[in-house]
Short mmCIF file of C-alpha atoms and ligand atoms in Angstrom, two decimals:
data_model
loop_
_atom_site.label_atom_id
_atom_site.label_comp_id
_atom_site.label_asym_id
_atom_site.label_seq_id
_atom_site.Cartn_x
_atom_site.Cartn_y
_atom_site.Cartn_z
CA MET A 1 9.10 44.90 23.53
CA THR A 2 6.91 41.79 22.96
CA GLN A 3 10.36 39.82 24.27
CA ASP A 4 9.74 41.84 27.82
CA TRP A 5 5.65 39.96 28.23
CA GLY A 6 5.31 37.14 30.51
CA LYS A 7 4.14 33.13 28.89
CA ARG A 8 0.31 34.62 29.38
CA THR A 9 0.79 37.43 28.11
CA LYS A 10 2.41 36.13 24.66
CA LEU A 11 -0.09 33.70 24.46
CA VAL A 12 -2.68 36.21 23.69
CA HIS A 13 -1.25 38.28 21.80
CA HIS A 14 2.31 37.43 20.51
CA GLY A 15 2.89 38.06 16.59
CA ALA A 16 -0.62 39.10 16.76
CA ARG A 17 -1.56 40.89 12.45
CA ARG A 18 -4.78 42.95 11.91
CA SER A 19 -5.91 43.44 8.32
CA GLN A 20 -7.39 46.79 7.74
CA TYR A 21 -10.43 45.82 9.54
CA GLY A 22 -9.08 45.82 12.84
CA GLU A 23 -10.47 42.62 13.61
CA VAL A 24 -10.17 41.21 17.71
CA ALA A 25 -9.78 37.19 16.56
CA GLU A 26 -6.80 36.17 13.60
CA ALA A 27 -7.97 36.59 10.49
CA ILE A 28 -8.35 33.09 8.84
CA TYR A 29 -6.19 33.92 5.31
CA LEU A 30 -7.83 30.61 3.65
CA THR A 31 -5.82 31.40 0.12
CA GLN A 32 -3.50 28.97 -1.33
CA GLY A 33 -1.73 31.95 -2.50
CA PHE A 34 -1.14 35.82 -3.06
CA VAL A 35 -1.35 38.01 -5.99
CA TYR A 36 1.96 40.14 -7.09
CA PRO A 37 0.89 43.84 -8.28
CA ASP A 38 3.10 43.11 -11.15
CA ALA A 39 5.39 41.17 -12.71
CA GLU A 40 8.39 42.53 -11.03
CA ALA A 41 6.94 41.83 -8.28
CA ALA A 42 6.18 38.79 -8.90
CA GLU A 43 9.87 37.62 -9.77
CA ALA A 44 11.30 40.00 -6.24
CA ARG A 45 9.78 37.94 -4.15
CA PHE A 46 10.62 34.24 -5.65
CA LEU A 47 14.55 35.86 -6.06
CA GLN A 48 13.24 36.84 -1.69
CA ALA A 49 10.40 36.93 -0.39
CA GLY A 50 10.36 39.77 2.80
CA ALA A 51 9.43 39.47 6.08
CA ASP A 52 5.39 39.46 5.74
CA GLU A 53 5.83 38.17 2.06
CA PHE A 54 3.88 35.14 0.81
CA ILE A 55 4.20 33.04 -2.29
CA TYR A 56 1.96 29.99 -1.54
CA ALA A 57 1.13 28.21 1.01
CA ARG A 58 2.87 25.29 1.05
CA TYR A 59 5.69 27.65 1.66
CA GLY A 60 4.01 29.64 4.12
CA ASN A 61 0.14 31.91 5.08
CA PRO A 62 0.23 34.48 7.56
CA THR A 63 -2.82 33.12 9.62
CA VAL A 64 0.31 29.68 10.13
CA ALA A 65 3.53 32.70 11.07
CA VAL A 66 1.23 33.91 13.39
CA PHE A 67 1.44 31.00 14.88
CA GLU A 68 4.70 30.44 14.44
CA GLU A 69 5.74 33.03 15.72
CA ARG A 70 4.10 32.65 18.44
CA VAL A 71 5.22 29.34 19.38
CA ALA A 72 9.10 30.30 19.08
CA ALA A 73 7.91 33.30 21.75
CA LEU A 74 6.51 30.50 23.42
CA GLU A 75 9.40 28.68 23.65
CA GLY A 76 11.95 31.05 23.46
CA THR A 77 12.94 29.42 20.28
CA GLU A 78 14.45 32.55 17.63
CA ASP A 79 12.02 31.06 14.52
CA ALA A 80 10.07 27.67 14.44
CA PHE A 81 7.75 25.60 10.92
CA ALA A 82 4.75 24.92 11.81
CA THR A 83 3.68 21.28 9.77
CA ALA A 84 0.54 19.65 8.96
CA SER A 85 1.02 16.73 12.03
CA GLY A 86 3.27 16.10 14.86
CA MET A 87 4.82 13.28 12.50
CA ALA A 88 5.80 15.45 9.76
CA ALA A 89 7.56 17.62 12.17
CA VAL A 90 9.02 14.59 12.76
CA SER A 91 10.40 13.66 9.41
CA GLY A 92 10.35 16.65 7.98
CA THR A 93 13.27 18.03 10.99
CA LEU A 94 14.99 14.41 10.97
CA MET A 95 14.57 14.48 6.87
CA ALA A 96 15.95 17.70 6.61
CA MET A 97 19.47 17.89 8.74
CA LEU A 98 20.74 14.19 8.16
CA ARG A 99 21.88 12.36 5.09
CA ALA A 100 23.13 9.23 3.96
CA GLY A 101 26.30 7.43 5.80
CA ASP A 102 25.19 10.15 8.68
CA HIS A 103 25.03 8.40 12.38
CA VAL A 104 21.73 9.15 14.60
CA VAL A 105 21.49 7.71 18.62
CA SER A 106 17.64 7.94 20.00
CA SER A 107 16.18 6.41 23.33
CA ARG A 108 14.47 3.60 22.46
CA ALA A 109 11.07 4.49 24.86
CA LEU A 110 9.00 6.16 21.93
CA PHE A 111 6.05 7.39 19.65
CA GLY A 112 5.51 4.22 17.25
CA SER A 113 5.83 6.76 14.74
CA CYS A 114 8.83 8.42 15.89
CA LEU A 115 9.93 4.86 16.15
CA TYR A 116 8.97 4.01 12.65
CA ILE A 117 10.98 6.87 11.48
CA LEU A 118 14.04 5.66 13.15
CA GLU A 119 14.10 2.46 12.97
CA GLU A 120 12.66 2.09 8.98
CA VAL A 121 12.55 5.51 7.43
CA LEU A 122 15.84 6.99 8.56
CA THR A 123 17.69 4.06 7.64
CA ARG A 124 16.10 3.34 4.02
CA TYR A 125 18.45 6.41 3.38
CA GLY A 126 21.25 5.26 4.45
CA VAL A 127 21.21 6.68 8.03
CA GLU A 128 22.48 4.60 10.59
CA VAL A 129 20.76 4.14 14.00
CA THR A 130 22.06 3.24 17.46
CA PHE A 131 18.91 2.76 20.45
CA VAL A 132 19.63 3.24 23.79
CA ASP A 133 18.50 3.11 27.43
CA GLY A 134 17.28 7.28 26.83
CA THR A 135 17.52 6.69 30.88
CA ASP A 136 21.30 5.85 31.22
CA LEU A 137 23.69 7.94 30.29
CA ASP A 138 26.39 5.31 30.14
CA GLN A 139 24.26 4.11 26.52
CA TRP A 140 24.36 8.17 25.81
CA GLN A 141 27.98 8.26 26.09
CA ALA A 142 29.34 4.42 24.84
CA ALA A 143 26.76 5.21 21.65
CA LEU A 144 28.06 9.07 20.21
CA ARG A 145 30.24 8.82 17.62
CA PRO A 146 32.50 11.75 16.40
CA ASP A 147 30.06 11.40 13.54
CA THR A 148 26.95 11.47 15.14
CA ARG A 149 25.05 14.04 13.58
CA ALA A 150 22.88 14.42 15.43
CA VAL A 151 20.68 12.43 18.94
CA PHE A 152 16.83 12.22 19.07
CA LEU A 153 14.57 11.43 22.25
CA GLU A 154 11.44 12.16 23.73
CA THR A 155 11.74 14.54 26.89
CA VAL A 156 8.62 12.23 29.16
CA SER A 157 8.89 8.53 27.48
CA ASN A 158 5.42 7.96 25.46
CA PRO A 159 3.57 5.99 27.54
CA THR A 160 5.93 4.23 30.10
CA LEU A 161 6.78 8.06 31.49
CA GLU A 162 10.46 8.05 31.78
CA VAL A 163 11.81 10.80 32.29
CA ILE A 164 15.27 11.80 30.33
CA ASP A 165 17.89 13.63 31.97
CA LEU A 166 18.35 16.47 29.28
CA GLN A 167 21.29 18.46 30.55
CA ALA A 168 22.99 15.70 31.24
CA VAL A 169 22.57 14.28 27.37
CA ALA A 170 23.09 17.05 25.26
CA ALA A 171 26.16 17.83 27.07
CA LEU A 172 27.18 14.41 25.94
CA ALA A 173 25.74 15.38 22.04
CA HIS A 174 27.21 18.67 22.39
CA ALA A 175 30.66 17.38 23.50
CA VAL A 176 30.44 15.32 19.96
CA GLY A 177 29.21 18.01 17.84
CA ALA A 178 25.04 16.60 17.89
CA GLN A 179 22.51 18.03 17.44
CA VAL A 180 20.57 18.00 19.91
CA VAL A 181 16.32 16.87 18.28
CA VAL A 182 13.37 16.57 21.37
CA ASP A 183 9.64 15.49 21.13
CA ASN A 184 8.95 17.73 23.26
CA VAL A 185 5.10 16.70 23.21
CA PHE A 186 4.32 15.31 26.52
CA ALA A 187 6.53 17.95 29.03
CA THR A 188 4.35 20.56 26.99
CA PRO A 189 5.40 23.60 26.37
CA VAL A 190 3.89 25.01 29.41
CA PHE A 191 6.16 22.83 31.66
CA SER A 192 9.18 22.74 28.55
CA ARG A 193 12.68 24.30 29.02
CA ALA A 194 13.82 22.50 26.70
CA VAL A 195 16.19 25.32 25.62
CA GLU A 196 18.17 26.60 28.01
CA LEU A 197 19.58 22.84 29.17
CA GLY A 198 20.85 22.60 25.42
CA ALA A 199 18.03 21.96 23.32
CA ASP A 200 18.60 22.58 19.36
CA VAL A 201 14.86 20.99 18.34
CA ILE A 202 12.24 21.06 20.20
CA ILE A 203 9.42 18.84 18.68
CA TYR A 204 5.68 19.27 19.44
CA SER A 205 2.79 17.06 18.41
CA ALA A 206 0.52 20.55 17.92
CA THR A 207 -3.17 17.93 17.74
CA LYS A 208 -1.93 17.32 21.57
CA HIS A 209 -2.07 19.66 24.17
CA ILE A 210 -1.70 23.14 21.97
CA ASP A 211 -5.60 22.46 20.18
CA GLY A 212 -6.37 20.39 24.01
CA GLN A 213 -9.73 20.55 23.36
CA GLY A 214 -9.17 16.89 20.29
CA ARG A 215 -9.98 19.05 17.04
CA ALA A 216 -7.41 19.30 14.70
CA LEU A 217 -3.70 17.98 13.66
CA GLY A 218 -1.04 19.79 13.17
CA GLY A 219 2.45 20.06 14.57
CA ILE A 220 5.64 22.56 14.53
CA ILE A 221 9.45 23.04 15.21
CA CYS A 222 11.02 24.87 17.06
CA GLY A 223 14.99 26.04 15.95
CA THR A 224 17.42 29.05 15.27
CA ARG A 225 16.80 31.12 12.62
CA ALA A 226 18.96 29.61 10.91
CA PHE A 227 17.84 25.65 11.11
CA ILE A 228 14.47 27.13 10.16
CA ARG A 229 15.15 28.79 7.00
CA LYS A 230 18.00 27.42 5.59
CA THR A 231 17.26 23.16 6.35
CA VAL A 232 13.71 22.50 6.98
CA GLU A 233 12.16 25.87 5.82
CA PRO A 234 13.15 24.14 2.50
CA TYR A 235 12.80 20.26 2.83
CA MET A 236 9.20 21.03 3.90
CA LYS A 237 7.99 23.66 1.61
CA HIS A 238 8.96 20.82 -2.00
CA THR A 239 7.77 18.06 0.32
CA GLY A 240 4.96 19.56 1.49
CA GLY A 241 4.35 18.29 4.91
CA ALA A 242 2.27 22.43 5.34
CA LEU A 243 -0.13 23.27 7.90
CA SER A 244 -3.44 24.30 6.68
CA PRO A 245 -4.27 28.05 7.62
CA PHE A 246 -7.47 26.61 9.37
CA ASN A 247 -5.75 24.56 11.68
CA ALA A 248 -4.06 26.92 12.89
CA TRP A 249 -5.81 29.26 13.34
CA VAL A 250 -7.34 26.47 15.62
CA MET A 251 -3.62 25.97 17.16
CA LEU A 252 -4.17 29.66 17.75
CA ASN A 253 -7.14 29.66 19.59
CA GLY A 254 -5.32 26.79 21.84
CA LEU A 255 -2.75 28.17 22.34
CA THR A 256 -5.03 31.13 24.06
CA THR A 257 -6.02 29.56 27.64
CA ILE A 258 -2.98 26.29 27.01
CA ASP A 259 -0.87 27.72 29.69
CA LEU A 260 -4.77 27.38 32.12
CA ARG A 261 -5.80 24.44 31.12
CA VAL A 262 -2.48 22.18 31.62
CA ARG A 263 -1.87 23.15 34.56
CA ALA A 264 -5.48 22.88 35.80
CA GLN A 265 -5.26 19.31 34.06
CA ALA A 266 -1.18 18.55 36.30
CA ALA A 267 -3.16 19.62 39.06
CA SER A 268 -5.29 16.62 38.14
CA ALA A 269 -3.31 14.62 37.27
CA GLN A 270 -1.47 14.51 40.76
CA ALA A 271 -4.31 14.29 42.14
CA ILE A 272 -5.02 11.19 40.40
CA ALA A 273 -1.49 9.61 41.00
CA GLU A 274 -1.63 10.27 45.12
CA ALA A 275 -5.58 9.12 45.86
CA LEU A 276 -4.09 5.93 43.44
CA GLU A 277 -0.87 5.41 44.39
CA GLY A 278 -0.59 2.55 46.82
CA ASP A 279 -4.14 0.97 45.71
CA GLY A 280 -3.49 -3.01 45.72
CA ARG A 281 -4.79 -3.53 42.09
CA LEU A 282 -2.53 -1.38 40.18
CA ALA A 283 1.03 -2.36 39.87
CA ARG A 284 2.37 0.33 39.44
CA VAL A 285 0.72 4.27 39.21
CA LEU A 286 3.36 6.25 37.10
CA TYR A 287 3.30 9.67 37.50
CA PRO A 288 6.53 12.13 36.90
CA GLY A 289 5.41 13.77 40.08
CA LEU A 290 5.25 11.32 42.52
CA PRO A 291 8.68 11.22 45.10
CA ALA A 292 8.24 7.13 44.06
CA HIS A 293 8.76 8.21 40.70
CA PRO A 294 12.25 6.41 39.48
CA GLN A 295 13.22 9.74 37.85
CA HIS A 296 10.61 12.14 40.03
CA SER A 297 14.11 15.19 40.61
CA VAL A 298 15.55 15.03 37.37
CA ALA A 299 11.56 15.27 36.08
CA LYS A 300 11.64 18.49 39.57
CA ALA A 301 15.06 19.28 38.13
CA GLN A 302 13.92 19.95 34.57
CA MET A 303 9.91 21.07 33.99
CA SER A 304 7.69 23.21 35.30
CA GLY A 305 5.17 21.19 36.13
CA PHE A 306 5.12 17.14 36.32
CA GLY A 307 2.90 16.61 32.98
CA THR A 308 -0.77 15.63 32.05
CA VAL A 309 -0.33 12.03 31.93
CA LEU A 310 0.02 9.30 33.74
CA ALA A 311 -0.55 5.59 33.21
CA LEU A 312 -1.44 2.91 36.01
CA ASP A 313 -0.53 -0.92 35.67
CA VAL A 314 -3.60 -3.03 36.63
CA ALA A 315 -1.86 -6.42 38.44
CA GLY A 316 -5.41 -9.09 36.60
CA GLY A 317 -3.84 -7.94 33.49
CA LYS A 318 -5.09 -7.91 29.68
CA GLU A 319 -8.48 -9.00 31.49
CA ALA A 320 -9.07 -6.48 33.85
CA ALA A 321 -7.75 -4.09 32.38
CA PHE A 322 -10.43 -3.97 30.07
CA ARG A 323 -12.51 -4.26 32.68
CA MET A 324 -12.39 -1.12 33.82
CA LEU A 325 -11.07 0.47 31.01
CA ASN A 326 -14.96 -0.90 29.92
CA ALA A 327 -16.37 0.21 33.18
CA LEU A 328 -15.16 3.79 33.40
CA GLN A 329 -18.70 7.15 32.91
CA ILE A 330 -16.53 9.94 32.33
CA ALA A 331 -13.04 8.95 30.64
CA VAL A 332 -13.47 8.48 27.31
CA ILE A 333 -11.45 5.33 25.20
CA SER A 334 -9.59 7.08 22.57
CA ASN A 335 -6.09 7.53 21.70
CA ASN A 336 -4.96 11.30 21.48
CA LEU A 337 -3.30 12.66 24.90
CA GLY A 338 -3.99 16.41 26.15
CA ASP A 339 -7.60 16.88 25.49
CA ALA A 340 -9.76 18.47 27.35
CA ARG A 341 -12.09 15.31 28.33
CA THR A 342 -10.15 12.97 30.11
CA ILE A 343 -8.71 9.43 27.53
CA VAL A 344 -7.99 5.99 28.44
CA THR A 345 -6.02 4.08 26.16
CA HIS A 346 -4.83 0.99 26.32
CA PRO A 347 -1.52 1.11 24.73
CA ALA A 348 -0.05 -2.81 24.66
CA THR A 349 -3.39 -3.04 21.48
CA THR A 350 -3.69 -0.02 20.47
CA THR A 351 -0.55 2.72 19.72
CA HIS A 352 2.04 0.67 20.42
CA GLN A 353 -0.08 -2.97 18.56
CA ARG A 354 2.75 -3.41 15.64
CA LEU A 355 5.22 -4.07 18.29
CA PRO A 356 6.63 -7.16 18.86
CA GLU A 357 5.68 -9.21 22.43
CA ASP A 358 9.43 -9.47 23.30
CA GLN A 359 9.97 -4.66 23.01
CA LYS A 360 6.36 -4.04 24.90
CA ALA A 361 7.73 -5.87 27.34
CA ALA A 362 11.32 -3.81 27.16
CA LEU A 363 10.10 -0.65 27.10
CA GLY A 364 7.75 -1.76 29.63
CA ILE A 365 3.84 -1.26 28.15
CA THR A 366 1.85 -4.88 30.21
CA PRO A 367 -0.70 -5.90 29.04
CA GLY A 368 -2.28 -4.17 32.18
CA LEU A 369 -1.38 -0.71 31.32
CA ILE A 370 -3.24 2.08 30.88
CA ARG A 371 -2.69 5.68 30.51
CA LEU A 372 -3.77 7.74 31.66
CA SER A 373 -4.77 11.51 29.75
CA VAL A 374 -6.06 13.34 32.12
CA GLY A 375 -9.05 16.53 31.44
CA LEU A 376 -10.35 19.92 32.57
CA GLU A 377 -13.31 17.21 34.22
CA ASP A 378 -13.20 17.65 38.22
CA THR A 379 -11.00 16.27 39.69
CA ALA A 380 -13.00 14.01 42.39
CA ASP A 381 -15.68 13.06 39.46
CA LEU A 382 -12.55 11.48 37.91
CA ILE A 383 -11.43 10.14 40.78
CA ALA A 384 -14.32 8.65 41.66
CA ASP A 385 -15.14 7.34 38.29
CA LEU A 386 -11.36 5.97 38.28
CA LYS A 387 -12.06 4.25 41.80
CA CYS A 388 -15.01 2.73 40.63
CA GLY A 389 -13.55 1.34 36.85
CA LEU A 390 -11.44 -0.53 39.88
CA GLY A 391 -14.49 -1.57 41.09
CA MET A 392 -14.87 -3.79 38.31
CA ILE A 393 -11.29 -5.80 38.00
C1 PLP B 1 1.09 12.11 19.14
C2 PLP B 1 2.70 12.45 18.83
C3 PLP B 1 3.49 12.92 18.51
C4 PLP B 1 2.80 12.89 16.55
O1 PLP B 1 1.56 13.68 16.87
P1 PLP B 1 0.66 13.75 14.99
O2 PLP B 1 -0.29 15.28 15.86
O3 PLP B 1 -0.48 12.91 15.46
O4 PLP B 1 0.75 13.53 14.41
C5 PLP B 1 4.49 12.46 18.25
N1 PLP B 1 5.37 11.93 19.69
C6 PLP B 1 4.51 12.39 20.11
C7 PLP B 1 5.71 11.93 21.86
C8 PLP B 1 2.89 12.03 20.54
O5 PLP B 1 2.49 11.84 21.87
#
């Protein structure tokens, strides 16, 4: 029945399990394990756990299972596996599916920790990784080989908001038999059309828009039932990156409002981008929703909204960017995104500090770049705050 429901109905109700008490809010099964009625039942469950049977919270838990089922229903995948953080999801997916001798093609514009997994960790175990400019289809085509097992990309890159043509990359990857793994944080589960565009595995840091209120870490891997249960689950359950039941409950509460929050935040981001575009104190205003964005048409075709994050490149460089950040009264200086609070980040000195200067330059992470994650405050107040900050540079 529930497959006929719209997204917002699923976000509130899908997969709900009620105990004998009939609680309204999802129960938090804050338990490490489960008692078996008898020794035979324990033996049977270890041999093959039933659909709603649990063994140990590292393997699965009823509160976590509701979260997994709800996100899978939202994303349109057969199944999902929840993890302790977004990075546990990224590293778990790649470590579970790859082995020594495999080849991976990845876009270069990645979140710092994703880059670390691909550049430092996988290569240590004999996986070969080729990096490409994700917006250049010729580079993907040239890098793909018959032994390419997977491609990895952020559909919208952090922090410069490049949009990769997922449908085109997926067609090229599938032609050589490679799986398409996407980190879809910036697209958000609300605007994602990743499954219909050809993604095989879709990963979210739930820390971002799913929680949306800056409270807890979490992650989720969405894919086919065979991939999630035969490839991901054995790796995750033995390596320990399990999501805590309490954090799963926090995330479930985040899901009930994510659609409203993300749409409101994206509308505000669009208005802010339009209000600041053309300001002489900014060298660039990067937002996929602006017609001037280099991949605006790709963004429009592959997402049902343009996201909640924009980037501003302050013409005066680092000093001017810092003066602006320090002058803001509403936006807070931090490094989360997707939060109800507007957050500003200076990537060159924080999230991407460790990158060598030439790599920063190649990725467009200039000294003046500010990442702006738009929250739920009044749009007019945010625009006034940003303009006031710009006045201080
Ligand atoms: C934050 C983020 C991650 C990592 O998520 P955590 O929950 O912090 O581990 C991965 N990818 C992208 C694009 C992110 O923004």
